[in-house]
């Protein structure tokens, strides 16, 4: 199956299915998706989205982003959760070229992991409930906040770190479109060369931070989010093939 789902205005909509996790079992296709902002959909995209049968959307953006740019369309049977995991706003597109992409973004992910404990746990609580599937979670570009939550989920499913890094880096295929979107929105190209980029180094450095501070990303989830073995078993039952 195709991991990348084609939309007219969404640049980074991907299925997290197919990865091998616990006991060699694969993540089910069509159960969990990651994306850039769903507010960008036009009528044709909305029809395509409806075909997926999505029941639940988790919007990881700030409320001010939603007020400014909109949210996914309302529809009977579609549950919507705004869980703003990032607590320290910054203007990524306006950073200078001297800012190194890997260390800078990895540092931001560490901030989110520390600041957004409540919201990250709430997001996992939505995902773990089988009746909520299929679920889409997204932020603005579907890269940073979305990438952190994807890494958490895949880690709990026992997907190897190197695969988590590879999944993160798939956003590189959407970089040109993301840059085009922000340029159209701002009326000027971003000054930061790292905008829309997702080099594997970013996730590698973040996973190293989790290992140094919590033993692993699984250790972070246990210590900071209160995730225990029973919870992990529920998540695996929801998202992994038997």
Short mmCIF file of C-alpha atoms in Angstrom, two decimals:
data_model
loop_
_atom_site.label_atom_id
_atom_site.label_comp_id
_atom_site.label_asym_id
_atom_site.label_seq_id
_atom_site.Cartn_x
_atom_site.Cartn_y
_atom_site.Cartn_z
CA UNK A 1 0.00 0.00 0.00
CA UNK A 2 1.05 3.61 -0.56
CA UNK A 3 2.22 5.38 2.60
CA UNK A 4 1.80 8.81 1.00
CA UNK A 5 -1.80 9.73 0.21
CA UNK A 6 -2.23 12.26 -2.56
CA UNK A 7 -4.24 15.42 -1.93
CA UNK A 8 -4.42 18.63 -3.87
CA UNK A 9 -3.50 20.92 -0.97
CA UNK A 10 -2.16 18.67 1.77
CA UNK A 11 1.58 18.16 1.36
CA UNK A 12 2.41 15.60 4.03
CA UNK A 13 -0.49 13.19 4.64
CA UNK A 14 0.89 9.73 5.46
CA UNK A 15 -0.34 6.37 6.71
CA UNK A 16 1.70 4.99 9.63
CA UNK A 17 0.77 1.43 8.67
CA UNK A 18 3.15 -1.30 7.56
CA UNK A 19 5.99 -0.80 10.02
CA UNK A 20 7.10 -3.90 11.92
CA UNK A 21 6.89 -3.65 15.67
CA UNK A 22 6.31 -5.89 18.69
CA UNK A 23 6.92 -9.60 17.95
CA UNK A 24 7.26 -8.80 14.25
CA UNK A 25 3.64 -7.69 13.97
CA UNK A 26 2.96 -4.83 11.58
CA UNK A 27 1.13 -1.59 12.21
CA UNK A 28 -2.31 -1.82 10.63
CA UNK A 29 -2.92 0.21 7.51
CA UNK A 30 -5.72 2.76 7.57
CA UNK A 31 -5.81 3.13 11.37
CA UNK A 32 -3.47 6.02 12.11
CA UNK A 33 -2.45 8.90 9.86
CA UNK A 34 -0.16 11.91 10.25
CA UNK A 35 -0.58 15.13 8.29
CA UNK A 36 0.01 18.81 7.84
CA UNK A 37 -2.85 21.22 8.63
CA UNK A 38 -6.19 19.78 7.55
CA UNK A 39 -7.57 23.29 7.25
CA UNK A 40 -5.84 23.52 3.86
CA UNK A 41 -8.26 21.04 2.23
CA UNK A 42 -10.50 22.19 -0.60
CA UNK A 43 -13.73 20.42 -1.60
CA UNK A 44 -11.94 17.74 -3.60
CA UNK A 45 -9.53 17.06 -0.75
CA UNK A 46 -12.43 16.91 1.70
CA UNK A 47 -14.17 14.28 -0.45
CA UNK A 48 -10.93 12.27 -0.55
CA UNK A 49 -10.56 12.63 3.21
CA UNK A 50 -14.12 11.46 3.81
CA UNK A 51 -13.40 8.31 1.79
CA UNK A 52 -10.84 7.30 4.44
CA UNK A 53 -13.59 7.00 7.06
CA UNK A 54 -11.65 9.03 9.61
CA UNK A 55 -13.46 9.21 12.95
CA UNK A 56 -11.07 11.35 14.99
CA UNK A 57 -8.76 14.32 14.41
CA UNK A 58 -6.09 15.45 16.87
CA UNK A 59 -4.94 19.00 16.13
CA UNK A 60 -1.61 19.68 17.85
CA UNK A 61 -1.48 23.39 16.98
CA UNK A 62 -1.87 26.42 19.22
CA UNK A 63 -5.39 27.85 19.51
CA UNK A 64 -4.08 31.06 17.91
CA UNK A 65 -2.98 29.08 14.85
CA UNK A 66 -6.45 27.62 14.53
CA UNK A 67 -8.07 31.05 14.94
CA UNK A 68 -5.80 32.40 12.22
CA UNK A 69 -5.85 29.54 9.72
CA UNK A 70 -8.92 27.46 10.53
CA UNK A 71 -9.44 23.81 11.46
CA UNK A 72 -10.72 20.65 9.80
CA UNK A 73 -14.31 20.92 8.61
CA UNK A 74 -16.98 19.89 11.06
CA UNK A 75 -18.90 16.75 10.18
CA UNK A 76 -21.28 14.45 12.05
CA UNK A 77 -19.30 11.49 13.31
CA UNK A 78 -15.95 13.29 13.20
CA UNK A 79 -14.54 13.97 16.69
CA UNK A 80 -12.07 16.84 17.03
CA UNK A 81 -9.48 17.39 19.78
CA UNK A 82 -7.24 20.45 20.00
CA UNK A 83 -4.25 19.42 22.12
CA UNK A 84 -1.57 22.10 21.86
CA UNK A 85 1.60 20.23 22.85
CA UNK A 86 3.99 23.14 22.25
CA UNK A 87 4.07 25.87 24.90
CA UNK A 88 6.82 28.21 23.70
CA UNK A 89 5.86 29.93 20.43
CA UNK A 90 8.54 30.89 17.94
CA UNK A 91 8.68 31.92 14.28
CA UNK A 92 10.53 29.14 12.54
CA UNK A 93 10.38 30.65 9.05
CA UNK A 94 12.07 33.84 10.30
CA UNK A 95 15.14 32.21 11.84
CA UNK A 96 18.53 33.12 10.41
CA UNK A 97 20.69 30.89 8.22
CA UNK A 98 23.20 30.52 11.06
CA UNK A 99 20.75 28.29 13.02
CA UNK A 100 21.75 24.63 12.58
CA UNK A 101 18.69 22.56 11.67
CA UNK A 102 19.44 19.34 13.55
CA UNK A 103 20.43 20.65 17.00
CA UNK A 104 17.88 23.45 16.94
CA UNK A 105 14.85 21.30 16.12
CA UNK A 106 15.95 18.49 18.42
CA UNK A 107 16.12 21.06 21.21
CA UNK A 108 12.61 22.23 20.40
CA UNK A 109 11.34 18.64 20.53
CA UNK A 110 12.92 18.27 23.97
CA UNK A 111 11.07 21.43 25.05
CA UNK A 112 7.78 20.00 23.80
CA UNK A 113 8.46 16.69 25.56
CA UNK A 114 8.95 18.58 28.81
CA UNK A 115 6.24 21.23 28.43
CA UNK A 116 3.53 19.19 26.73
CA UNK A 117 3.31 16.21 29.10
CA UNK A 118 -0.42 16.63 29.72
CA UNK A 119 -1.34 17.10 26.07
CA UNK A 120 0.90 14.30 24.81
CA UNK A 121 -0.71 11.88 27.26
CA UNK A 122 -4.16 13.09 26.19
CA UNK A 123 -3.24 12.51 22.54
CA UNK A 124 -2.10 8.98 23.32
CA UNK A 125 -5.33 8.39 25.25
CA UNK A 126 -7.30 9.26 22.11
CA UNK A 127 -5.16 7.01 19.92
CA UNK A 128 -5.21 4.01 22.27
CA UNK A 129 -9.02 3.79 22.21
CA UNK A 130 -9.89 1.42 19.36
CA UNK A 131 -13.32 2.99 18.89
CA UNK A 132 -11.70 6.29 17.83
CA UNK A 133 -9.93 4.82 14.79
CA UNK A 134 -9.15 5.79 12.16
CA UNK A 135 -7.31 8.73 13.73
CA UNK A 136 -5.41 11.60 12.07
CA UNK A 137 -3.04 13.76 14.09
CA UNK A 138 -1.49 16.88 12.64
CA UNK A 139 0.14 20.25 13.26
CA UNK A 140 0.96 22.95 10.70
CA UNK A 141 3.55 21.17 8.53
CA UNK A 142 3.07 17.65 9.88
CA UNK A 143 6.73 17.54 10.82
CA UNK A 144 7.76 18.75 14.28
CA UNK A 145 4.92 18.34 16.77
CA UNK A 146 3.47 15.62 14.59
CA UNK A 147 6.87 13.95 14.27
CA UNK A 148 7.31 13.83 18.03
CA UNK A 149 3.91 12.19 18.59
CA UNK A 150 4.57 9.73 15.75
CA UNK A 151 7.90 8.80 17.34
CA UNK A 152 6.19 8.20 20.69
CA UNK A 153 3.52 5.96 19.19
CA UNK A 154 5.97 3.95 17.08
CA UNK A 155 8.30 3.56 20.06
CA UNK A 156 5.50 2.11 22.18
CA UNK A 157 4.70 -0.27 19.34
CA UNK A 158 8.34 -1.41 19.50
CA UNK A 159 9.24 -0.11 16.05
CA UNK A 160 13.06 0.21 15.87
CA UNK A 161 14.66 3.62 16.29
CA UNK A 162 16.19 3.54 12.83
CA UNK A 163 12.74 3.08 11.29
CA UNK A 164 11.35 5.93 13.39
CA UNK A 165 14.14 8.14 12.03
CA UNK A 166 13.32 7.04 8.49
CA UNK A 167 9.63 7.80 8.95
CA UNK A 168 10.48 11.24 10.29
CA UNK A 169 12.73 11.98 7.32
CA UNK A 170 9.96 11.20 4.81
CA UNK A 171 8.79 14.78 5.32
CA UNK A 172 11.77 15.75 3.14
CA UNK A 173 9.59 14.66 0.19
CA UNK A 174 7.13 17.41 1.14
CA UNK A 175 9.66 20.18 1.82
CA UNK A 176 9.23 22.02 -1.48
CA UNK A 177 5.46 22.12 -1.04
CA UNK A 178 5.71 23.28 2.57
CA UNK A 179 8.08 26.08 1.57
CA UNK A 180 5.70 27.09 -1.22
CA UNK A 181 2.81 27.20 1.26
CA UNK A 182 4.60 29.42 3.79
CA UNK A 183 5.89 31.68 1.02
CA UNK A 184 2.35 32.18 -0.28
CA UNK A 185 1.09 32.81 3.23
CA UNK A 186 3.81 35.30 4.23
CA UNK A 187 4.33 36.88 0.82
CA UNK A 188 8.07 36.24 1.15
CA UNK A 189 10.25 33.13 1.24
CA UNK A 190 11.40 31.90 4.68
CA UNK A 191 14.79 33.19 5.73
CA UNK A 192 15.69 29.91 7.45
CA UNK A 193 17.12 27.25 5.10
CA UNK A 194 15.89 24.61 7.56
CA UNK A 195 12.24 25.49 7.11
CA UNK A 196 10.25 22.43 6.01
CA UNK A 197 13.32 20.23 6.32
CA UNK A 198 13.35 16.94 8.21
CA UNK A 199 16.86 15.50 8.12
CA UNK A 200 17.17 12.27 10.07
CA UNK A 201 19.71 13.96 12.32
CA UNK A 202 16.87 15.82 14.07
CA UNK A 203 15.09 12.69 15.27
CA UNK A 204 18.39 10.94 15.99
CA UNK A 205 19.42 13.79 18.29
CA UNK A 206 16.02 13.86 19.98
CA UNK A 207 16.13 10.11 20.64
CA UNK A 208 19.63 10.59 22.07
CA UNK A 209 18.23 13.29 24.39
CA UNK A 210 15.52 10.89 25.55
CA UNK A 211 18.11 8.18 26.18
CA UNK A 212 20.38 10.52 28.11
CA UNK A 213 17.61 11.93 30.28
CA UNK A 214 15.15 9.03 30.59
CA UNK A 215 16.97 5.89 29.45
CA UNK A 216 15.02 5.83 26.17
CA UNK A 217 11.91 7.35 24.61
CA UNK A 218 9.95 4.44 26.11
CA UNK A 219 11.46 5.42 29.46
CA UNK A 220 10.30 8.99 28.93
CA UNK A 221 6.76 7.78 28.23
CA UNK A 222 6.78 5.67 31.38
CA UNK A 223 8.27 8.28 33.71
CA UNK A 224 6.71 11.47 32.37
CA UNK A 225 3.46 10.33 30.75
CA UNK A 226 2.57 7.53 33.14
CA UNK A 227 2.48 4.86 30.44
CA UNK A 228 2.66 1.35 31.91
CA UNK A 229 2.82 -2.15 30.41
CA UNK A 230 -0.97 -2.55 30.41
CA UNK A 231 -1.36 0.70 28.49
CA UNK A 232 1.24 -0.37 25.94
CA UNK A 233 -0.57 -3.69 25.50
CA UNK A 234 -3.81 -1.79 24.75
CA UNK A 235 -2.05 0.40 22.21
CA UNK A 236 -0.56 -2.63 20.50
CA UNK A 237 -3.95 -4.35 20.39
CA UNK A 238 -5.44 -1.25 18.75
CA UNK A 239 -2.75 -0.60 16.16
CA UNK A 240 -0.86 -3.84 15.46
CA UNK A 241 -1.98 -6.75 13.32
CA UNK A 242 -2.70 -9.89 15.38
#
